[in-house]
């Protein structure tokens, strides 16, 4: 079969290989890369996933995309290195499960994508004998996810700027206790100052030779690994009897749920995708009215990582249904709305419902959720409420995207206790920190980069 090429959702750039799409991040026409063909896994092969561990399934899924560009033996090493932590499936009631994607080094589901993207980038850079210098400004969580994902990779250096006074001690320690190829600088300024310095560096001709790059969240190298855990959940819970699953995904920029849509298109037996958003309800509105309007500025809700008024991956979903949407949200061609409504349900959950969801899940099931997972759990309840009795007994899996210990204030307020820290966040207190300080002065920063 033809090797898989990647097209831009804006349709103005050439199709490229995976390697190119990965190292570029965004297409030159500002669109997002999508596979021109999605490989379909055969049923017998998928059934064999029931006997595999997480890295084994990651290998099976990713090899279908990468086999023309990455030797199997190498891919096996990369997935085993990236996925060395558990992926618990918590049984809640009947055929209802919560998949906890919070056991990675930064206790959020973003570890799954970032760790694989880092390893894939490093592999291709190694082949070209090239180095990449990743610059990131962070207000807390992105920095630690990137730092941990790229930590120890030979051909990638990472530099993170953070606003000295705007980051919590725990967030800071998640970045500053690593060392090796991860350098961290505290800036005497605000997050916007850090961001401005990084942006200026990207455009500075004097720094071109440093091969600067951002670890872009819309990279295709982050999307494909997010298809894997859908296969994993299905293999663990339904693989042997071939039951179809419905997934409920708390969503912001839609990277997570797009992983599920890719899995579905690869042949994963699924009934439906339920997208649960917070009060930023531009997508449910679009799905049911066919009219799209961004929410600007986005609303501030408890599930802060989902405060998105225009999901960056929406153009990928639209493309999957035959439509065309540019990065600003303008639609040149409508997707097949009938097919979208057949496959998907979208629900918006208010902050009040989110809090009630945390309280009820704990009271009724001893299920501990943080605000993002609670949006998912409330989304499941809403969806079940609209189903006929005969459909309620089916298999449902809600994704929990972060560890409750990352949100101690909210949990304490609602449940009146402190969630226990996961192993990845324990012991940070005693580790040695290493970082330097700079004023928010671009010239000083540039001098530092050139040193
Ligand atoms: C990023 C994030 C989300 C949203 O994921 P998207 O892929 O942007 O939809 C949900 N929960 C947590 C904890 C996150 O960090």
Short mmCIF file of C-alpha atoms and ligand atoms in Angstrom, two decimals:
data_model
loop_
_atom_site.label_atom_id
_atom_site.label_comp_id
_atom_site.label_asym_id
_atom_site.label_seq_id
_atom_site.Cartn_x
_atom_site.Cartn_y
_atom_site.Cartn_z
CA UNK A 1 0.00 0.00 0.00
CA UNK A 2 1.03 3.62 -0.60
CA UNK A 3 2.90 5.29 2.26
CA UNK A 4 0.68 7.56 4.35
CA UNK A 5 1.02 11.28 3.55
CA UNK A 6 -0.18 14.17 5.67
CA UNK A 7 -2.24 17.04 4.24
CA UNK A 8 -2.92 20.44 5.76
CA UNK A 9 -6.50 21.19 6.82
CA UNK A 10 -6.16 24.54 4.99
CA UNK A 11 -5.43 22.58 1.78
CA UNK A 12 -2.88 25.16 0.53
CA UNK A 13 0.32 23.31 1.48
CA UNK A 14 1.85 20.22 -0.06
CA UNK A 15 1.37 16.82 1.45
CA UNK A 16 4.36 15.69 3.51
CA UNK A 17 5.73 12.61 5.26
CA UNK A 18 5.11 12.00 8.96
CA UNK A 19 8.67 13.03 9.74
CA UNK A 20 8.18 16.40 8.09
CA UNK A 21 4.79 17.00 9.65
CA UNK A 22 6.26 16.14 13.04
CA UNK A 23 9.28 18.41 12.79
CA UNK A 24 7.28 21.29 11.28
CA UNK A 25 4.40 21.25 13.75
CA UNK A 26 2.08 23.57 11.84
CA UNK A 27 1.76 23.48 8.05
CA UNK A 28 3.12 26.53 6.15
CA UNK A 29 -0.47 27.58 5.30
CA UNK A 30 -1.25 27.62 9.08
CA UNK A 31 -3.41 24.51 8.80
CA UNK A 32 -3.02 21.31 10.82
CA UNK A 33 -1.64 18.09 9.42
CA UNK A 34 -3.99 15.13 9.00
CA UNK A 35 -3.28 11.68 7.60
CA UNK A 36 -4.57 11.43 4.01
CA UNK A 37 -5.34 7.78 4.70
CA UNK A 38 -6.21 6.28 8.08
CA UNK A 39 -4.99 2.68 8.28
CA UNK A 40 -7.65 0.14 9.28
CA UNK A 41 -6.65 -2.63 11.69
CA UNK A 42 -8.11 -6.04 11.07
CA UNK A 43 -10.38 -7.67 13.64
CA UNK A 44 -8.16 -10.62 14.50
CA UNK A 45 -5.22 -8.29 15.07
CA UNK A 46 -7.33 -6.03 17.31
CA UNK A 47 -8.59 -9.05 19.26
CA UNK A 48 -4.95 -9.89 20.07
CA UNK A 49 -4.73 -6.58 21.97
CA UNK A 50 -6.59 -8.25 24.85
CA UNK A 51 -3.34 -10.07 25.69
CA UNK A 52 -1.02 -7.09 25.33
CA UNK A 53 0.20 -4.48 27.79
CA UNK A 54 -0.04 -0.74 27.10
CA UNK A 55 3.28 -0.42 25.21
CA UNK A 56 2.31 -3.48 23.15
CA UNK A 57 -0.94 -1.86 22.06
CA UNK A 58 0.82 1.46 21.44
CA UNK A 59 3.18 -0.41 19.15
CA UNK A 60 0.32 -2.08 17.25
CA UNK A 61 -1.56 1.18 16.72
CA UNK A 62 1.37 3.48 15.91
CA UNK A 63 3.18 1.01 13.67
CA UNK A 64 0.17 1.10 11.31
CA UNK A 65 0.97 4.79 10.71
CA UNK A 66 4.75 4.76 10.99
CA UNK A 67 5.99 1.52 9.45
CA UNK A 68 7.18 3.23 6.25
CA UNK A 69 9.27 5.72 8.17
CA UNK A 70 10.34 4.05 11.40
CA UNK A 71 11.80 0.53 11.82
CA UNK A 72 9.60 -1.69 14.02
CA UNK A 73 12.39 -2.46 16.46
CA UNK A 74 12.98 1.23 17.06
CA UNK A 75 9.28 1.97 17.57
CA UNK A 76 9.11 -0.83 20.12
CA UNK A 77 11.97 0.75 22.10
CA UNK A 78 10.31 4.16 21.99
CA UNK A 79 6.89 3.00 23.23
CA UNK A 80 8.45 0.96 26.02
CA UNK A 81 10.47 3.94 27.13
CA UNK A 82 7.52 6.37 26.90
CA UNK A 83 4.88 4.22 28.60
CA UNK A 84 6.37 2.91 31.81
CA UNK A 85 3.43 3.80 34.07
CA UNK A 86 0.03 2.18 34.75
CA UNK A 87 -3.28 3.09 33.07
CA UNK A 88 -5.98 2.15 35.61
CA UNK A 89 -9.55 1.40 34.53
CA UNK A 90 -11.74 1.95 37.56
CA UNK A 91 -15.02 0.07 37.61
CA UNK A 92 -17.76 2.36 38.92
CA UNK A 93 -21.07 0.59 38.32
CA UNK A 94 -22.67 -1.83 35.82
CA UNK A 95 -20.72 -1.36 32.57
CA UNK A 96 -19.44 2.12 33.51
CA UNK A 97 -15.71 2.75 33.88
CA UNK A 98 -13.35 5.64 34.48
CA UNK A 99 -9.99 5.46 32.71
CA UNK A 100 -7.35 7.30 34.73
CA UNK A 101 -4.82 8.94 32.44
CA UNK A 102 -3.07 10.59 35.37
CA UNK A 103 -0.22 8.26 36.34
CA UNK A 104 2.47 9.81 34.13
CA UNK A 105 5.27 12.07 35.39
CA UNK A 106 3.15 15.24 35.46
CA UNK A 107 -0.10 13.51 36.43
CA UNK A 108 -2.12 14.63 33.41
CA UNK A 109 -3.16 12.87 30.20
CA UNK A 110 -0.89 15.24 28.27
CA UNK A 111 2.05 13.02 29.29
CA UNK A 112 0.81 10.34 26.87
CA UNK A 113 1.14 12.61 23.86
CA UNK A 114 4.12 14.71 24.89
CA UNK A 115 6.34 11.77 25.82
CA UNK A 116 5.77 10.02 22.50
CA UNK A 117 6.17 13.20 20.46
CA UNK A 118 9.48 13.92 22.20
CA UNK A 119 10.82 10.44 21.48
CA UNK A 120 9.69 10.49 17.85
CA UNK A 121 11.29 13.91 17.30
CA UNK A 122 14.49 12.78 18.95
CA UNK A 123 14.64 9.69 16.74
CA UNK A 124 14.35 11.65 13.48
CA UNK A 125 16.81 14.32 14.68
CA UNK A 126 19.28 11.60 15.59
CA UNK A 127 19.00 10.16 12.07
CA UNK A 128 19.75 13.58 10.60
CA UNK A 129 22.44 14.21 13.17
CA UNK A 130 20.68 17.43 14.07
CA UNK A 131 19.71 19.14 17.32
CA UNK A 132 16.60 21.05 18.23
CA UNK A 133 16.35 23.74 20.87
CA UNK A 134 12.88 23.96 22.36
CA UNK A 135 11.83 27.25 23.92
CA UNK A 136 8.69 27.45 26.01
CA UNK A 137 7.12 30.07 28.21
CA UNK A 138 4.85 28.65 30.89
CA UNK A 139 2.44 29.82 33.51
CA UNK A 140 2.83 26.43 35.19
CA UNK A 141 1.53 23.21 33.70
CA UNK A 142 2.70 23.24 30.08
CA UNK A 143 6.29 23.79 31.15
CA UNK A 144 6.41 20.82 33.44
CA UNK A 145 4.74 18.51 30.88
CA UNK A 146 7.24 19.53 28.19
CA UNK A 147 10.21 19.42 30.56
CA UNK A 148 9.33 15.92 31.75
CA UNK A 149 8.48 14.63 28.28
CA UNK A 150 11.78 15.76 26.77
CA UNK A 151 13.97 15.09 29.78
CA UNK A 152 17.03 13.02 28.95
CA UNK A 153 16.56 13.07 25.15
CA UNK A 154 19.97 13.36 23.49
CA UNK A 155 19.21 15.57 20.49
CA UNK A 156 16.84 18.03 22.11
CA UNK A 157 17.60 20.84 24.51
CA UNK A 158 14.79 22.49 26.41
CA UNK A 159 14.67 25.99 27.86
CA UNK A 160 11.70 27.05 29.92
CA UNK A 161 10.90 30.57 31.06
CA UNK A 162 8.47 31.09 33.88
CA UNK A 163 7.21 34.20 35.69
CA UNK A 164 8.89 34.03 39.09
CA UNK A 165 5.88 35.14 41.10
CA UNK A 166 3.06 33.46 39.15
CA UNK A 167 4.01 29.80 39.50
CA UNK A 168 3.25 27.66 42.55
CA UNK A 169 6.21 26.02 44.37
CA UNK A 170 4.99 22.57 43.29
CA UNK A 171 4.76 23.62 39.65
CA UNK A 172 8.23 25.15 39.85
CA UNK A 173 9.75 22.06 41.41
CA UNK A 174 8.29 19.85 38.67
CA UNK A 175 10.56 21.75 36.24
CA UNK A 176 13.59 22.73 38.27
CA UNK A 177 14.47 19.38 39.85
CA UNK A 178 15.14 17.63 36.51
CA UNK A 179 18.45 18.97 35.19
CA UNK A 180 20.29 17.26 32.28
CA UNK A 181 18.97 18.77 29.00
CA UNK A 182 16.28 20.85 30.73
CA UNK A 183 17.22 24.41 31.67
CA UNK A 184 14.85 26.65 33.58
CA UNK A 185 14.92 30.42 34.00
CA UNK A 186 12.79 32.48 36.36
CA UNK A 187 11.85 35.80 34.80
CA UNK A 188 11.28 38.86 36.90
CA UNK A 189 8.00 39.65 35.14
CA UNK A 190 4.64 38.27 34.07
CA UNK A 191 3.71 35.29 31.93
CA UNK A 192 3.06 37.65 29.01
CA UNK A 193 6.62 38.98 29.33
CA UNK A 194 8.00 35.43 29.13
CA UNK A 195 5.82 34.68 26.12
CA UNK A 196 6.88 37.87 24.37
CA UNK A 197 10.58 37.05 24.87
CA UNK A 198 10.13 33.56 23.45
CA UNK A 199 8.18 34.88 20.44
CA UNK A 200 10.81 37.49 19.74
CA UNK A 201 13.55 34.86 19.86
CA UNK A 202 11.72 32.74 17.25
CA UNK A 203 11.71 35.70 14.86
CA UNK A 204 15.29 36.84 15.56
CA UNK A 205 17.62 36.28 12.56
CA UNK A 206 20.67 36.21 14.87
CA UNK A 207 19.27 33.07 16.51
CA UNK A 208 18.27 31.09 13.41
CA UNK A 209 21.34 28.86 13.64
CA UNK A 210 20.16 27.57 17.04
CA UNK A 211 17.32 25.59 15.41
CA UNK A 212 14.68 26.94 17.76
CA UNK A 213 11.34 25.19 17.95
CA UNK A 214 8.22 25.17 20.07
CA UNK A 215 6.67 21.93 21.26
CA UNK A 216 3.43 22.76 19.58
CA UNK A 217 0.29 21.28 21.05
CA UNK A 218 -1.31 20.81 17.62
CA UNK A 219 1.55 18.63 16.36
CA UNK A 220 0.44 15.44 14.59
CA UNK A 221 3.03 13.69 16.77
CA UNK A 222 0.84 14.41 19.76
CA UNK A 223 -2.41 13.43 18.12
CA UNK A 224 -1.64 9.86 17.02
CA UNK A 225 -0.46 8.62 20.45
CA UNK A 226 -3.83 9.78 21.83
CA UNK A 227 -5.59 7.11 19.76
CA UNK A 228 -3.83 4.39 21.74
CA UNK A 229 -5.62 4.53 25.09
CA UNK A 230 -9.01 4.11 23.40
CA UNK A 231 -7.78 0.78 22.02
CA UNK A 232 -6.35 -0.09 25.42
CA UNK A 233 -9.64 0.52 27.27
CA UNK A 234 -11.58 -1.46 24.67
CA UNK A 235 -9.07 -4.35 24.71
CA UNK A 236 -9.23 -4.57 28.50
CA UNK A 237 -13.01 -4.23 28.83
CA UNK A 238 -14.57 -5.53 25.63
CA UNK A 239 -11.87 -7.09 23.49
CA UNK A 240 -12.84 -10.70 24.00
CA UNK A 241 -16.53 -10.34 23.24
CA UNK A 242 -16.15 -7.57 20.67
CA UNK A 243 -18.60 -5.26 22.45
CA UNK A 244 -18.80 -1.67 21.22
CA UNK A 245 -17.78 1.13 23.56
CA UNK A 246 -18.99 4.69 24.08
CA UNK A 247 -16.32 7.10 25.28
CA UNK A 248 -17.01 10.29 27.20
CA UNK A 249 -14.20 12.83 26.83
CA UNK A 250 -13.82 16.08 28.78
CA UNK A 251 -12.66 18.41 26.03
CA UNK A 252 -11.00 21.77 25.46
CA UNK A 253 -8.88 21.94 22.34
CA UNK A 254 -10.24 18.58 21.14
CA UNK A 255 -6.87 16.83 20.85
CA UNK A 256 -7.93 14.11 23.24
CA UNK A 257 -11.26 13.34 21.57
CA UNK A 258 -9.67 13.52 18.08
CA UNK A 259 -7.45 10.64 19.22
CA UNK A 260 -10.66 8.70 19.79
CA UNK A 261 -12.05 9.66 16.39
CA UNK A 262 -8.84 8.43 14.74
CA UNK A 263 -9.14 5.15 16.69
CA UNK A 264 -12.75 4.79 15.53
CA UNK A 265 -11.69 5.35 11.91
CA UNK A 266 -8.98 2.70 12.38
CA UNK A 267 -11.75 0.21 13.07
CA UNK A 268 -12.11 0.36 16.86
CA UNK A 269 -15.62 -0.92 17.70
CA UNK A 270 -17.34 2.19 19.05
CA UNK A 271 -20.96 3.15 19.50
CA UNK A 272 -20.59 6.86 20.00
CA UNK A 273 -18.29 9.69 21.08
CA UNK A 274 -19.65 11.93 23.83
CA UNK A 275 -17.88 15.28 24.03
CA UNK A 276 -18.24 17.01 27.38
CA UNK A 277 -17.26 20.69 27.50
CA UNK A 278 -17.56 23.23 30.30
CA UNK A 279 -19.48 26.50 29.89
CA UNK A 280 -17.54 27.21 26.71
CA UNK A 281 -20.27 25.63 24.61
CA UNK A 282 -19.37 26.72 21.06
CA UNK A 283 -19.16 23.12 19.88
CA UNK A 284 -22.48 21.73 21.18
CA UNK A 285 -24.03 24.84 19.70
CA UNK A 286 -22.41 24.17 16.32
CA UNK A 287 -23.30 20.47 16.33
CA UNK A 288 -26.99 21.10 16.90
CA UNK A 289 -27.54 24.36 14.98
CA UNK A 290 -24.93 24.11 12.21
CA UNK A 291 -23.81 27.66 12.98
CA UNK A 292 -20.33 28.19 14.42
CA UNK A 293 -19.34 31.13 16.58
CA UNK A 294 -16.26 31.25 18.76
CA UNK A 295 -16.55 32.39 22.35
CA UNK A 296 -14.28 35.40 22.78
CA UNK A 297 -12.88 35.77 25.33
CA UNK A 298 -13.36 32.24 26.59
CA UNK A 299 -15.18 31.77 29.90
CA UNK A 300 -13.24 31.00 33.05
CA UNK A 301 -14.47 27.72 34.53
CA UNK A 302 -13.23 25.34 37.22
CA UNK A 303 -11.90 22.92 34.59
CA UNK A 304 -9.31 25.51 33.61
CA UNK A 305 -7.48 23.43 30.97
CA UNK A 306 -10.76 23.35 29.03
CA UNK A 307 -11.39 27.10 28.94
CA UNK A 308 -11.30 27.19 25.17
CA UNK A 309 -13.57 29.36 23.03
CA UNK A 310 -12.31 27.95 19.72
CA UNK A 311 -10.83 24.43 19.85
CA UNK A 312 -7.63 24.32 17.81
CA UNK A 313 -8.30 20.75 16.66
CA UNK A 314 -11.83 21.49 15.47
CA UNK A 315 -10.59 21.94 11.89
CA UNK A 316 -9.35 18.34 12.06
CA UNK A 317 -12.77 17.06 13.10
CA UNK A 318 -14.43 19.11 10.37
CA UNK A 319 -11.95 17.65 7.85
CA UNK A 320 -12.76 14.12 9.01
CA UNK A 321 -16.40 14.78 8.04
CA UNK A 322 -15.57 16.22 4.64
CA UNK A 323 -15.66 19.92 5.55
CA UNK A 324 -13.09 22.69 5.56
CA UNK A 325 -12.45 25.10 8.42
CA UNK A 326 -9.44 27.42 8.68
CA UNK A 327 -7.46 28.20 11.82
CA UNK A 328 -9.65 31.21 12.57
CA UNK A 329 -12.83 29.12 12.50
CA UNK A 330 -14.12 30.24 9.09
CA UNK A 331 -15.92 27.42 7.31
CA UNK A 332 -15.30 27.17 3.56
CA UNK A 333 -17.21 23.91 3.25
CA UNK A 334 -19.63 22.44 5.76
CA UNK A 335 -18.90 18.99 7.15
CA UNK A 336 -21.55 16.27 6.90
CA UNK A 337 -23.60 17.39 9.91
CA UNK A 338 -25.99 14.44 9.68
CA UNK A 339 -23.10 11.99 10.00
CA UNK A 340 -21.58 14.04 12.84
CA UNK A 341 -24.84 13.95 14.79
CA UNK A 342 -25.15 10.23 14.17
CA UNK A 343 -21.68 9.61 15.67
CA UNK A 344 -21.39 12.26 18.35
CA UNK A 345 -23.17 13.79 21.29
CA UNK A 346 -21.93 17.06 22.79
CA UNK A 347 -22.94 18.35 26.20
CA UNK A 348 -22.02 21.49 28.13
CA UNK A 349 -21.56 21.24 31.90
CA UNK A 350 -21.76 24.29 34.16
CA UNK A 351 -19.42 24.90 37.10
CA UNK A 352 -22.33 24.20 39.44
CA UNK A 353 -22.87 20.81 37.78
CA UNK A 354 -19.13 20.14 37.90
CA UNK A 355 -19.03 20.65 41.68
CA UNK A 356 -22.15 18.53 42.15
CA UNK A 357 -20.55 15.84 40.00
CA UNK A 358 -17.43 15.74 42.23
CA UNK A 359 -19.63 15.52 45.34
CA UNK A 360 -22.03 12.87 43.96
CA UNK A 361 -19.34 10.65 42.45
CA UNK A 362 -17.64 10.52 45.84
CA UNK A 363 -20.80 10.08 47.88
CA UNK A 364 -22.42 7.45 45.68
CA UNK A 365 -19.44 5.50 44.33
CA UNK A 366 -16.32 6.51 46.27
CA UNK A 367 -15.11 7.75 42.91
CA UNK A 368 -12.62 10.60 43.32
CA UNK A 369 -12.65 13.08 40.43
CA UNK A 370 -11.00 16.44 39.76
CA UNK A 371 -12.86 19.19 37.84
CA UNK A 372 -12.00 17.99 34.29
CA UNK A 373 -12.96 14.37 34.89
CA UNK A 374 -16.05 15.61 36.74
CA UNK A 375 -17.19 17.38 33.56
CA UNK A 376 -16.85 14.00 31.83
CA UNK A 377 -18.75 12.16 34.57
CA UNK A 378 -21.56 14.74 34.50
CA UNK A 379 -21.56 14.43 30.70
CA UNK A 380 -22.14 10.70 31.01
CA UNK A 381 -25.06 11.26 33.41
CA UNK A 382 -26.63 13.77 31.00
CA UNK A 383 -26.17 11.46 28.05
CA UNK A 384 -27.61 8.45 29.91
CA UNK A 385 -30.61 10.56 30.84
CA UNK A 386 -31.46 10.94 27.16
CA UNK A 387 -31.08 7.26 26.25
CA UNK A 388 -33.84 4.63 26.19
CA UNK A 389 -33.51 2.00 28.98
CA UNK A 390 -32.24 -0.68 26.58
CA UNK A 391 -29.21 1.47 25.68
CA UNK A 392 -28.14 2.31 29.22
CA UNK A 393 -26.64 -1.09 29.98
CA UNK A 394 -23.91 -0.77 27.37
CA UNK A 395 -20.20 -0.17 27.92
CA UNK A 396 -19.26 3.43 28.76
CA UNK A 397 -15.78 4.75 29.52
CA UNK A 398 -15.21 8.24 30.93
CA UNK A 399 -11.70 9.67 30.63
CA UNK A 400 -10.21 11.27 33.76
CA UNK A 401 -7.53 13.61 32.43
CA UNK A 402 -5.67 14.76 35.56
CA UNK A 403 -4.93 13.55 39.08
CA UNK A 404 -7.18 14.98 41.83
CA UNK A 405 -4.07 15.92 43.84
CA UNK A 406 -3.36 18.61 41.23
CA UNK A 407 -6.51 20.41 42.44
CA UNK A 408 -6.29 20.23 46.24
CA UNK A 409 -8.19 23.49 46.90
CA UNK A 410 -11.27 22.45 44.92
CA UNK A 411 -11.31 18.93 46.35
CA UNK A 412 -10.95 20.25 49.90
CA UNK A 413 -13.74 22.76 49.39
CA UNK A 414 -16.16 20.16 48.04
CA UNK A 415 -15.15 16.95 49.83
CA UNK A 416 -13.42 18.32 52.89
CA UNK A 417 -10.22 16.27 52.63
CA UNK A 418 -6.85 16.42 50.86
CA UNK A 419 -6.33 13.96 48.01
CA UNK A 420 -3.22 11.84 48.37
CA UNK A 421 -0.32 12.67 46.08
CA UNK A 422 0.46 10.17 43.28
CA UNK A 423 4.00 8.68 43.31
CA UNK A 424 5.09 11.04 40.52
CA UNK A 425 4.40 14.13 42.63
CA UNK A 426 5.73 12.71 45.89
CA UNK A 427 9.24 13.43 47.05
CA UNK A 428 9.53 16.63 45.03
CA UNK A 429 9.95 18.54 48.28
CA UNK A 430 13.29 16.96 49.08
CA UNK A 431 14.88 17.27 45.66
CA UNK A 432 17.43 19.88 44.79
CA UNK A 433 16.28 22.72 42.54
CA UNK A 434 18.38 24.32 39.86
CA UNK A 435 17.40 27.42 37.93
CA UNK A 436 18.69 30.86 37.11
CA UNK A 437 17.14 34.32 37.17
CA UNK A 438 16.84 36.96 34.50
CA UNK A 439 15.13 40.34 34.30
CA UNK A 440 12.48 40.63 31.61
CA UNK A 441 14.98 42.10 29.24
CA UNK A 442 15.21 40.61 25.75
CA UNK A 443 18.86 41.51 25.21
CA UNK A 444 19.94 39.73 28.37
CA UNK A 445 17.91 36.70 27.30
CA UNK A 446 19.44 36.73 23.83
CA UNK A 447 22.93 36.95 25.27
CA UNK A 448 22.10 33.95 27.42
CA UNK A 449 20.89 31.96 24.40
CA UNK A 450 24.04 32.75 22.45
CA UNK A 451 26.33 31.77 25.29
C1 LIG B 1 -5.50 19.77 28.21
C2 LIG B 1 -6.45 19.19 29.16
C3 LIG B 1 -7.77 18.85 28.81
C4 LIG B 1 -8.34 19.15 27.43
O1 LIG B 1 -7.82 18.31 26.45
P1 LIG B 1 -7.97 18.73 24.93
O2 LIG B 1 -7.16 17.75 24.18
O3 LIG B 1 -7.45 20.13 24.81
O4 LIG B 1 -9.43 18.64 24.60
C5 LIG B 1 -8.58 18.25 29.75
N1 LIG B 1 -8.14 18.01 31.00
C6 LIG B 1 -6.89 18.31 31.38
C7 LIG B 1 -6.48 18.04 32.78
C8 LIG B 1 -5.99 18.91 30.49
O5 LIG B 1 -4.77 19.22 30.89
#
